[in-house]
Amino acid sequence: MIECNNLTKIYGSDDTKTYALKDVSFRIEKGEFVSIIGPSGSGKSTLMHILGALDNPTSGKYFLDGKEVSALNDNELSDLRRNKIGFVFQSFNLLPRATVLRNVMLPLIYCGLSQAEKEKKARAVLLYAGMEESKLQNLSNQLSGGQMQRVAIARALINNPAIILADEPTGNLDTKTSQLVMEAFRELNQKGHTIILITHEMDVANYANRIIHVRDGMIVRDEKNNH
Amino acid sequence: MFLDLLRETIWSLMGNKVRSGLTILGIVIGIASVITMVSIGQGAQKSISDNIESIGSNLIIVRPGAQRSGGISSGSGSGESLTLEDANIIKGQLQEVKAVAPEISKRYQITTKGNNTNTQVIGTVEDYLTARNIKMESGSFFSDQQIKSSAKVAVIGPTTRDDLFGIDVDPTGQFIRLKNMEFQIIGMTQTKGGSGFSNPDDAVYIPITSAQHYLSGDDFVSMISVAVTEPSYMTSVQEEINTLLLRQHNISDSTQADFSLMNQNDIISTATSITTTLTMLLASIAGISLLVGGIGIMNMMLTTVTERTREIGLRKAVGVRKIYINLQFLAEAVVLTFFGGAVGIFLGWLASLAVAKFANMTTEVSLSSIFLAFGVSAGVGIIFGFYPARKAAAMSPIDALRYE
């Protein structure tokens, strides 16, 4: 499903060369729930950008569903992100003056679907992600943090992606809401979605079934987690 | 696809009404002020040149030169050097000449039974109608026969008629008294509109011979108007008149000429250059407001760039292709500027109509000012709406999402 071979990412030129990633290799199978944990500066964000097709490695190869992502051009990367990857961000990144429905439909624009079809899909996925029917026409900036993150999760799910990438999804939430959101991720995983979670908090990482520890651009530990 | 683009554009503009409104306002003010200002300038230009042209078209004016006595010049036009004979020679010898109208004009007190007015009395010939573009409203102008016999007949202008007989009275057949002589009115000219110092509507026309016999008492004329058939002949005819009159007056040195020639085109071009300056002045004032409007548009577009950059980052992250992001932002800028432009053109046109109506000035909305104003503000709007978006769309989605 996901295969990374010797991923290396270097920032800066000759003198100021810094290795964000050094020779990282791992595999993630379909249906896994993986946490990538490490302190800031460990290279976990860089890793997530590469996994999310937002950035390319300096060297090494990244295969998603057998396709080499590191060899794609800008448009192909866009298409890949749209069809195979769902993002959930720390700061939600919702369009503030748009309704919940519109936000969730955002990845569907320019896909040739009719407005009615898009709304139907968005509604279904919102209910699936645990959003209340009554809130679908609300503007997204009128929601609570937990609700916003549910909307973001619904947006990530709308194209039925191969993987869901969550970058510190609880970073802006209080403990109680964090738990609710993490429960939501666990439920999604139980329904068969592959989830990769980036975090620096052990509590959050613990929801996953596998934890990859990253430090100084290298994987220091890769362990099963049996809660 | 197109529907999606349209929907995104409209939603995006409606989503931030204040931003859209202010941007449109900047465009509207810029465009409307340019159109109004330029229309005032061009209206002034047109009314001045119309005024000059209403004197007649393709005119060359011959006036007596300065009277010289012992080296002292008393100014051009004061001399007595032109006669009816000069007019006849011009008419007889030059083919490109359509009409030659000598005239003697002076202001006199005119009286009728119970009324009197002071007006310009012009002694002239039939050609005057052709030369000065005057048409008859009622009755007829005096004939060659009446000129030969120095008949005491007169044709009056409508304003003089109003002063002497009252509005809507047909004055034909009535008598007026001029220097204690009775002249019978045989016609009235059509209203032509005032043209500065000599208003053709406020005048009394009499045969030139009558003016010489009964009023001035000598053989001189105060001006000869020569109408040329085609504008292209103006220069050559002017030169021919010069040669002809020099010979006629036995003058060998042209700097000693006792007459002067004035070409109507010269007057028009002088007046045009003045009004062009006026238009330029107004246009530059308008240009400043266009500039201010443009800076307003630019500000609006640039200040939203942070927010928009994050939005672009998000769109990229969820898989929208760069081309669609570019297209959407271009469409937004185009819709804003075109909507603002349409409103601005309409308001500018309305304002120039209002100026024409309430300030009683001639205004003329010109296509070039519309294009200029629209072009500049649309250009500014599109460049500053589209360029930052294009730059953001070229960023990596991660950088765009984190843009501060």
XYZ file of C-alpha atoms in Angstrom:
631
model
C 0.000 0.000 0.000
C 2.583 2.545 1.138
C 6.214 1.765 0.534
C 9.058 4.137 1.319
C 12.565 3.266 0.255
C 15.534 5.270 1.547
C 13.678 8.605 1.709
C 16.092 11.469 2.196
C 15.161 15.137 2.364
C 17.819 17.813 2.458
C 17.107 21.504 3.052
C 19.553 24.255 2.162
C 22.573 24.108 -0.130
C 26.135 22.827 0.386
C 27.235 24.881 3.413
C 23.977 24.933 5.308
C 22.881 21.432 4.396
C 20.476 20.006 6.912
C 19.017 16.537 6.735
C 15.322 16.556 7.541
C 15.107 12.869 6.652
C 17.944 10.374 6.402
C 17.431 7.075 4.607
C 13.972 6.365 5.938
C 12.322 3.141 4.794
C 9.058 1.556 5.938
C 5.830 -0.006 4.698
C 2.260 0.633 5.758
C -0.452 -1.865 4.827
C -4.061 -1.185 4.007
C -6.261 -0.820 7.081
C -3.472 0.117 9.463
C -3.712 2.919 12.026
C -0.210 4.310 12.389
C 1.075 7.136 14.577
C 4.272 8.877 13.643
C 5.594 10.488 16.797
C 8.613 12.646 17.468
C 9.634 15.992 18.953
C 9.587 19.100 16.809
C 12.472 19.135 14.354
C 12.502 15.366 14.192
C 11.451 15.313 10.552
C 7.940 13.978 11.132
C 6.312 16.895 9.347
C 8.620 16.487 6.377
C 7.702 12.820 6.307
C 4.019 13.641 6.375
C 4.399 16.143 3.516
C 6.075 13.509 1.408
C 3.443 10.898 2.305
C 0.736 13.444 1.497
C 2.236 14.202 -1.930
C 2.710 17.803 -0.872
C 6.464 17.633 -1.214
C 9.007 15.421 -2.972
C 12.008 13.729 -1.347
C 15.540 14.751 -2.350
C 16.301 11.105 -2.963
C 14.615 7.792 -2.370
C 11.320 6.487 -3.668
C 7.768 6.621 -2.407
C 5.146 4.244 -3.784
C 1.444 4.663 -3.079
C -0.737 1.809 -4.334
C 2.179 0.691 -6.494
C 2.559 4.073 -8.170
C 5.775 6.029 -7.740
C 4.645 9.347 -6.261
C 8.115 10.890 -6.230
C 8.117 10.881 -10.046
C 4.829 12.750 -10.610
C 4.414 16.288 -11.934
C 2.368 19.061 -10.352
C -0.961 18.173 -11.973
C -0.558 14.466 -11.310
C 0.249 15.270 -7.680
C -2.938 17.367 -7.469
C -4.984 14.511 -8.875
C -3.347 12.050 -6.495
C -4.060 14.249 -3.479
C -7.651 14.638 -4.552
C -8.321 10.951 -5.164
C -6.065 9.035 -2.768
C -5.329 11.247 0.217
C -7.524 12.957 2.766
C -5.936 15.630 4.935
C -6.901 16.642 8.440
C -4.947 19.648 9.659
C -4.144 20.962 13.109
C -5.737 24.318 12.320
C -8.720 22.710 10.526
C -8.259 24.948 7.478
C -11.914 25.418 6.735
C -13.144 28.243 4.538
C -14.522 30.613 7.185
C -17.369 32.200 5.229
C -18.583 28.962 3.693
C -21.248 26.610 4.969
C -20.343 23.195 6.336
C -21.649 21.560 3.156
C -19.614 23.824 0.906
C -16.455 23.122 2.847
C -16.904 19.412 2.473
C -17.677 19.758 -1.235
C -14.455 21.693 -1.863
C -12.427 18.670 -3.088
C -15.243 17.859 -5.517
C -15.143 21.060 -7.552
C -14.083 20.753 -11.183
C -14.826 17.004 -11.079
C -17.808 17.222 -13.387
C -20.372 16.193 -10.794
C -23.646 18.074 -10.642
C -24.341 20.274 -7.650
C -27.040 17.892 -6.408
C -24.732 14.899 -6.586
C -22.013 16.784 -4.734
C -24.425 17.822 -1.987
C -25.681 14.284 -1.641
C -22.159 12.954 -1.256
C -21.172 15.689 1.178
C -24.274 15.165 3.297
C -23.658 11.437 3.478
C -20.043 11.788 4.458
C -20.821 14.451 7.077
C -23.366 12.201 8.758
C -20.869 9.352 8.507
C -18.284 11.524 10.304
C -20.776 12.208 13.072
C -21.991 15.687 12.152
C -25.531 16.633 13.111
C -27.954 17.124 10.241
C -29.073 20.486 11.662
C -25.606 22.020 11.401
C -24.982 21.357 7.720
C -26.035 24.801 6.559
C -24.151 26.635 9.313
C -21.148 28.727 8.445
C -18.015 26.897 9.473
C -16.764 29.707 11.712
C -19.856 29.319 13.885
C -18.882 25.807 14.919
C -16.989 24.587 17.984
C -13.463 23.229 17.576
C -14.597 19.613 17.771
C -17.306 20.184 15.185
C -14.817 21.943 12.905
C -12.509 18.973 13.056
C -15.397 16.652 12.231
C -16.136 18.775 9.183
C -12.460 18.549 8.247
C -12.586 14.769 8.658
C -15.681 14.603 6.479
C -13.865 16.691 3.857
C -10.919 14.294 4.036
C -13.245 11.346 3.486
C -15.335 12.674 0.623
C -13.353 11.148 -2.220
C -13.032 7.866 -0.343
C -9.231 8.155 -0.168
C -6.760 5.308 0.285
C -5.207 7.012 3.298
C -6.196 9.690 5.751
C -3.301 11.856 6.860
C -3.867 13.727 10.094
C -1.300 16.333 11.105
C -1.640 17.057 14.841
C -5.438 16.871 14.533
C -5.915 17.547 18.251
C -3.329 20.289 18.578
C -5.924 23.039 18.803
C -8.483 21.141 20.865
C -9.032 20.680 24.587
C -8.537 17.262 26.182
C -12.183 16.247 26.123
C -12.715 17.199 22.501
C -9.396 15.595 21.610
C -10.638 12.316 22.973
C -13.834 12.580 20.935
C -11.914 13.316 17.745
C -9.473 10.452 18.385
C -12.389 8.120 19.005
C -13.734 9.215 15.661
C -10.436 8.268 14.014
C -10.459 4.876 15.728
C -13.981 4.262 14.483
C -12.958 5.170 10.947
C -10.048 2.743 11.203
C -12.408 0.024 12.392
C -14.561 0.726 9.327
C -11.479 -0.074 7.238
C -9.813 3.299 6.558
C -6.027 3.537 6.601
C -5.001 6.332 8.958
C -1.610 7.938 9.448
C -1.406 10.314 12.378
C 1.410 12.747 13.046
C 1.759 13.927 16.611
C 4.183 14.721 19.378
C 1.873 13.602 22.193
C 2.105 10.037 23.406
C -1.531 10.064 24.608
C -2.684 10.788 21.084
C -0.246 8.379 19.472
C -1.535 5.640 21.735
C -4.846 5.453 19.888
C -3.000 3.847 16.968
C -2.143 0.199 16.486
C 1.400 0.942 15.414
C 3.721 3.724 16.519
C 6.727 4.906 14.521
C 9.165 6.991 16.561
C 11.151 9.554 14.580
C 14.160 11.510 15.800
C 16.764 13.525 13.905
C 15.387 12.440 10.569
C 15.581 8.737 11.294
C 13.188 6.065 12.515
C 14.395 5.104 15.966
C 11.628 2.675 16.856
C 8.715 1.024 15.021
C 6.447 -0.923 17.364
C 3.053 -2.544 17.562
C 0.783 -0.904 20.076
C -1.770 -3.037 21.828
C -3.379 -0.260 23.813
C -16.564 22.728 -15.193
C -17.476 26.239 -16.245
C -20.470 26.171 -13.923
C -18.207 25.148 -11.059
C -15.893 28.039 -11.855
C -18.787 30.464 -12.008
C -20.252 29.170 -8.764
C -16.923 29.368 -6.946
C -16.371 32.898 -8.238
C -19.772 34.187 -7.254
C -19.656 32.445 -3.914
C -16.239 33.842 -3.213
C -17.299 37.404 -4.087
C -20.577 37.140 -2.193
C -18.775 35.586 0.747
C -16.893 38.776 1.368
C -19.290 41.527 0.499
C -17.305 44.321 2.132
C -14.153 43.487 0.228
C -15.980 43.110 -3.059
C -18.000 46.253 -2.435
C -14.981 48.410 -1.675
C -13.108 47.130 -4.678
C -16.058 47.852 -6.928
C -16.439 51.289 -5.352
C -12.834 52.142 -6.194
C -13.374 51.129 -9.784
C -16.694 52.945 -10.028
C -15.291 56.225 -8.693
C -12.226 56.062 -10.913
C -14.132 55.341 -14.079
C -17.090 57.650 -13.442
C -14.890 60.639 -12.656
C -12.741 60.188 -15.727
C -15.753 59.888 -17.981
C -17.476 62.917 -16.480
C -14.416 65.163 -16.521
C -13.446 64.268 -20.048
C -17.029 64.709 -21.218
C -17.058 68.250 -19.818
C -13.764 69.060 -21.515
C -14.804 67.613 -24.813
C -18.203 69.248 -24.595
C -16.495 72.616 -24.177
C -14.258 71.850 -27.117
C -17.212 70.893 -29.264
C -19.323 73.901 -28.342
C -16.465 76.271 -29.094
C -15.685 74.746 -32.453
C -19.398 74.554 -33.295
C -19.617 78.221 -32.472
C -16.759 79.064 -34.766
C -18.123 76.869 -37.512
C -21.570 78.416 -37.195
C -20.091 81.631 -38.585
C -19.874 79.753 -41.835
C -17.596 77.136 -43.204
C -14.345 77.490 -45.121
C -14.267 81.218 -44.563
C -11.463 83.605 -45.318
C -11.971 87.000 -43.775
C -10.430 90.040 -45.437
C -10.154 93.073 -43.210
C -8.723 96.479 -43.865
C -5.153 96.870 -42.677
C -3.828 99.349 -40.201
C -4.115 102.976 -41.085
C -0.620 104.360 -41.308
C 0.331 107.951 -41.041
C 3.962 108.787 -40.597
C 4.896 105.425 -39.214
C 2.193 105.333 -36.572
C -0.057 102.378 -36.856
C -3.535 102.582 -35.463
C -4.126 98.856 -35.503
C -5.477 96.389 -37.930
C -9.068 96.779 -39.071
C -9.149 100.486 -38.538
C -8.091 101.476 -42.007
C -10.303 102.338 -44.892
C -8.848 100.423 -47.757
C -11.355 97.810 -48.872
C -14.079 98.654 -51.323
C -16.918 96.869 -53.068
C -14.658 96.719 -56.090
C -12.229 94.462 -54.202
C -15.065 92.075 -53.390
C -16.205 92.011 -56.999
C -12.703 91.247 -58.226
C -12.321 88.335 -55.813
C -15.673 87.006 -56.888
C -14.962 87.523 -60.560
C -11.459 86.087 -60.761
C -11.274 83.176 -58.366
C -13.040 79.966 -59.311
C -12.796 78.109 -56.019
C -14.804 80.814 -54.327
C -18.409 80.025 -53.453
C -19.529 83.342 -52.057
C -18.044 86.756 -51.440
C -19.813 88.958 -48.962
C -18.539 92.445 -48.305
C -20.103 94.100 -45.300
C -20.270 97.323 -43.394
C -21.373 96.932 -39.842
C -21.989 99.384 -37.085
C -24.357 99.567 -34.140
C -27.327 101.911 -34.427
C -30.418 102.698 -32.461
C -33.433 101.189 -34.200
C -36.909 102.393 -33.449
C -40.396 101.232 -34.271
C -43.693 102.528 -33.088
C -43.312 102.477 -29.358
C -40.183 100.316 -29.193
C -36.484 100.725 -29.763
C -33.285 98.739 -29.474
C -29.610 99.121 -30.147
C -28.266 96.537 -32.521
C -25.745 95.693 -35.174
C -26.714 96.969 -38.602
C -24.986 95.035 -41.326
C -24.908 96.317 -44.857
C -24.164 93.427 -47.149
C -25.121 91.454 -50.265
C -27.029 88.267 -50.976
C -23.893 86.104 -50.782
C -23.817 86.827 -47.065
C -26.424 84.097 -46.533
C -24.181 81.505 -48.183
C -20.976 82.729 -46.603
C -22.361 82.880 -43.098
C -24.675 79.895 -43.309
C -27.781 81.897 -42.572
C -31.222 80.716 -43.649
C -34.437 82.672 -43.997
C -37.309 82.021 -41.634
C -39.859 84.113 -43.471
C -39.950 86.608 -46.324
C -36.884 86.930 -48.499
C -33.405 88.435 -48.450
C -32.828 91.525 -50.605
C -32.156 90.903 -54.272
C -29.373 92.193 -56.541
C -31.913 94.647 -57.890
C -32.592 96.090 -54.464
C -28.827 96.321 -53.851
C -28.297 98.174 -57.140
C -31.063 100.620 -56.331
C -29.998 101.148 -52.691
C -33.487 100.187 -51.598
C -34.544 100.993 -48.098
C -35.337 97.428 -47.170
C -34.158 95.369 -44.211
C -33.992 91.776 -43.031
C -33.957 91.303 -39.280
C -32.765 88.594 -36.948
C -35.208 86.793 -34.650
C -33.774 88.322 -31.470
C -34.158 91.828 -32.870
C -37.683 90.926 -33.932
C -38.439 89.832 -30.343
C -37.058 93.112 -29.027
C -38.957 95.301 -31.453
C -42.210 93.515 -32.189
C -42.536 90.767 -29.636
C -42.227 87.032 -29.863
C -43.985 85.144 -32.682
C -44.970 88.229 -34.622
C -44.275 88.127 -38.356
C -42.428 91.400 -38.919
C -42.570 91.273 -42.720
C -43.980 94.459 -44.148
C -43.430 96.465 -40.982
C -41.193 99.521 -40.900
C -38.224 100.335 -38.726
C -36.546 103.689 -38.323
C -32.804 103.925 -38.655
C -31.066 107.298 -38.500
C -34.446 108.896 -39.144
C -35.033 106.900 -42.293
C -37.711 104.285 -42.715
C -36.696 100.812 -43.876
C -39.294 98.227 -44.748
C -38.770 94.752 -43.355
C -38.909 92.126 -46.090
C -37.785 89.045 -44.183
C -36.495 87.447 -41.059
C -33.568 85.029 -40.612
C -33.715 81.704 -38.857
C -32.515 81.365 -35.292
C -28.876 80.287 -35.328
C -27.762 80.586 -31.755
C -25.331 83.124 -30.402
C -21.743 82.900 -31.403
C -19.795 85.149 -29.135
C -19.377 88.789 -30.050
C -21.426 88.883 -33.212
C -24.779 87.300 -32.715
C -26.356 86.672 -36.122
C -29.792 86.520 -34.485
C -29.519 90.033 -33.136
C -28.846 92.045 -36.269
C -30.484 94.064 -39.004
C -29.324 93.400 -42.532
C -29.676 96.040 -45.233
C -28.300 96.300 -48.789
C -24.642 97.328 -48.687
C -25.242 100.188 -51.079
C -27.957 101.565 -48.801
C -25.541 101.367 -45.898
C -22.939 103.272 -47.900
C -25.356 105.927 -49.107
C -27.464 106.526 -46.042
C -25.311 105.488 -43.101
C -21.543 105.622 -43.637
C -21.470 108.044 -46.525
C -18.340 106.587 -48.114
C -17.381 103.698 -50.384
C -15.440 101.560 -47.960
C -16.425 98.207 -46.494
C -15.407 96.987 -43.067
C -14.925 93.329 -43.943
C -15.138 90.878 -46.820
C -16.085 87.286 -46.058
C -14.953 84.830 -48.701
C -16.392 81.311 -48.625
C -14.262 78.720 -50.384
C -15.847 75.675 -52.043
C -13.557 73.009 -50.535
C -11.447 73.077 -47.376
C -8.425 71.925 -49.399
C -8.466 75.161 -51.411
C -8.250 77.388 -48.344
C -4.521 78.013 -48.482
C -4.290 78.528 -52.226
C -7.296 80.832 -52.288
C -5.890 82.817 -49.413
C -2.670 83.311 -51.372
C -4.552 84.247 -54.520
C -6.626 86.825 -52.678
C -3.443 88.257 -51.276
C -1.837 88.596 -54.714
C -5.024 89.936 -56.247
C -5.561 92.628 -53.659
C -1.899 93.657 -53.592
C -2.083 94.214 -57.334
C -5.437 95.925 -57.051
C -4.108 98.295 -54.391
C -0.828 98.863 -56.259
C 1.334 97.562 -53.467
C 4.540 95.768 -54.427
C 5.871 94.985 -50.955
C 3.593 92.474 -49.236
C 4.711 93.641 -45.785
C 3.118 96.999 -46.569
C -0.265 95.445 -47.348
C -3.212 97.618 -46.334
C -5.435 94.611 -45.597
C -5.154 91.427 -43.599
C -6.402 87.930 -44.270
C -7.660 85.573 -41.649
C -8.328 81.936 -42.303
C -11.160 80.313 -40.344
C -9.130 77.151 -39.908
C -6.516 79.176 -38.042
C -9.152 80.395 -35.629
C -10.484 76.892 -35.149
C -7.069 75.427 -34.530
C -6.233 78.127 -32.012
C -9.495 77.555 -30.201
C -9.035 73.813 -30.403
C -5.606 74.028 -28.866
C -7.046 76.024 -25.983
C -9.869 73.588 -25.367
C -7.509 70.648 -25.762
C -5.501 72.120 -22.923
C -8.713 72.398 -20.939
C -9.585 68.800 -21.675
C -6.089 67.722 -20.694
C -6.416 69.598 -17.434
C -9.730 67.963 -16.609
C -8.426 64.613 -17.744
C -5.413 64.890 -15.495
C -7.625 65.698 -12.525
C -9.694 62.683 -13.466
C -6.504 60.709 -13.959
C -5.584 61.406 -10.362
C -8.901 60.053 -9.168
C -8.346 57.061 -11.406
C -4.961 56.618 -9.791
C -6.475 56.880 -6.318
C -9.185 54.426 -7.334
C -6.520 52.144 -8.743
C -4.525 52.265 -5.531
C -7.723 51.461 -3.651
C -8.320 48.435 -5.836
C -4.707 47.394 -5.461
C -4.907 47.737 -1.674
C -8.044 45.671 -1.477
C -6.548 42.960 -3.607
C -3.203 42.897 -1.806
C -4.466 43.061 1.768
C -6.562 39.971 1.269
C -3.598 38.093 -0.054
C -2.727 36.458 3.291
C -6.168 35.048 3.717
C -6.397 34.128 0.091
C -2.972 32.468 0.118
C -4.122 30.081 2.851
C -7.260 29.402 0.874
C -5.163 28.654 -2.173
C -2.942 26.350 -0.115
C -6.018 24.490 1.071
C -7.415 24.206 -2.433
C -4.115 22.805 -3.607
C -3.914 20.395 -0.687
C -7.333 18.952 -1.428
C -6.275 18.368 -4.996
C -7.499 21.328 -7.059
C -5.207 21.772 -10.040
C -3.196 24.977 -10.315
C -4.897 26.005 -13.558
C -8.323 26.041 -11.903
C -7.049 28.102 -9.007
C -5.581 30.610 -11.449
C -8.770 30.650 -13.482
C -10.921 31.237 -10.441
C -8.923 34.185 -9.206
C -8.759 35.633 -12.678
C -12.509 35.240 -12.982
C -13.022 36.963 -9.629
C -10.888 39.915 -10.681
C -12.599 40.107 -14.065
C -16.093 39.992 -12.571
C -15.219 42.680 -10.016
C -13.648 45.031 -12.515
C -16.255 44.514 -15.202
C -19.124 44.958 -12.801
C -17.482 48.043 -11.299
C -16.660 49.224 -14.800
C -20.230 48.902 -16.032
C -21.586 50.771 -13.013
C -18.840 53.384 -13.376
C -19.577 53.976 -17.042
C -23.275 54.286 -16.312
C -22.708 56.703 -13.419
C -20.212 58.741 -15.410
C -22.651 59.023 -18.263
C -25.422 59.977 -15.848
C -23.196 62.574 -14.192
C -22.298 64.158 -17.495
C -25.976 64.318 -18.396
C -26.641 65.966 -15.043
C -23.878 68.478 -15.635
C -25.332 69.234 -19.060
C -28.788 69.699 -17.602
C -28.130 71.536 -14.359
C -24.925 73.431 -15.083
C -26.122 74.194 -18.611
C -22.865 73.084 -20.172
C -22.329 71.024 -23.252
C -20.904 67.632 -22.364
C -19.859 64.890 -24.680
C -19.117 61.385 -23.431
C -16.334 60.044 -25.579
C -15.634 56.428 -26.307
C -11.916 56.935 -25.835
C -12.368 58.169 -22.265
C -14.532 55.141 -21.506
C -11.903 52.808 -22.900
C -9.087 54.612 -21.116
C -10.800 54.668 -17.729
C -12.047 51.143 -18.049
C -8.738 49.881 -19.337
C -6.737 51.359 -16.501
C -8.972 50.219 -13.666
C -9.626 46.831 -15.194
C -5.899 46.455 -15.729
C -5.093 47.381 -12.148
C -7.857 45.176 -10.784
C -6.923 42.174 -12.842
C -3.187 42.489 -12.338
C -3.390 42.921 -8.587
C -6.203 40.430 -8.206
C -4.594 37.800 -10.344
C -0.861 38.195 -9.921
C -0.623 37.480 -6.143
C -3.022 34.575 -6.605
C -0.883 33.196 -9.406
C 2.167 33.466 -7.204
C 0.351 31.724 -4.365
C -0.855 28.977 -6.678
C 2.741 28.325 -7.690
C 3.815 27.902 -4.044
C 3.916 24.487 -2.481
C 0.600 23.847 -0.733
C 2.379 23.551 2.601
C 4.030 26.949 2.289
C 0.761 28.478 1.156
C -1.130 26.958 4.060
C 1.381 28.367 6.529
C 1.597 31.770 4.876
C 1.575 34.638 7.350
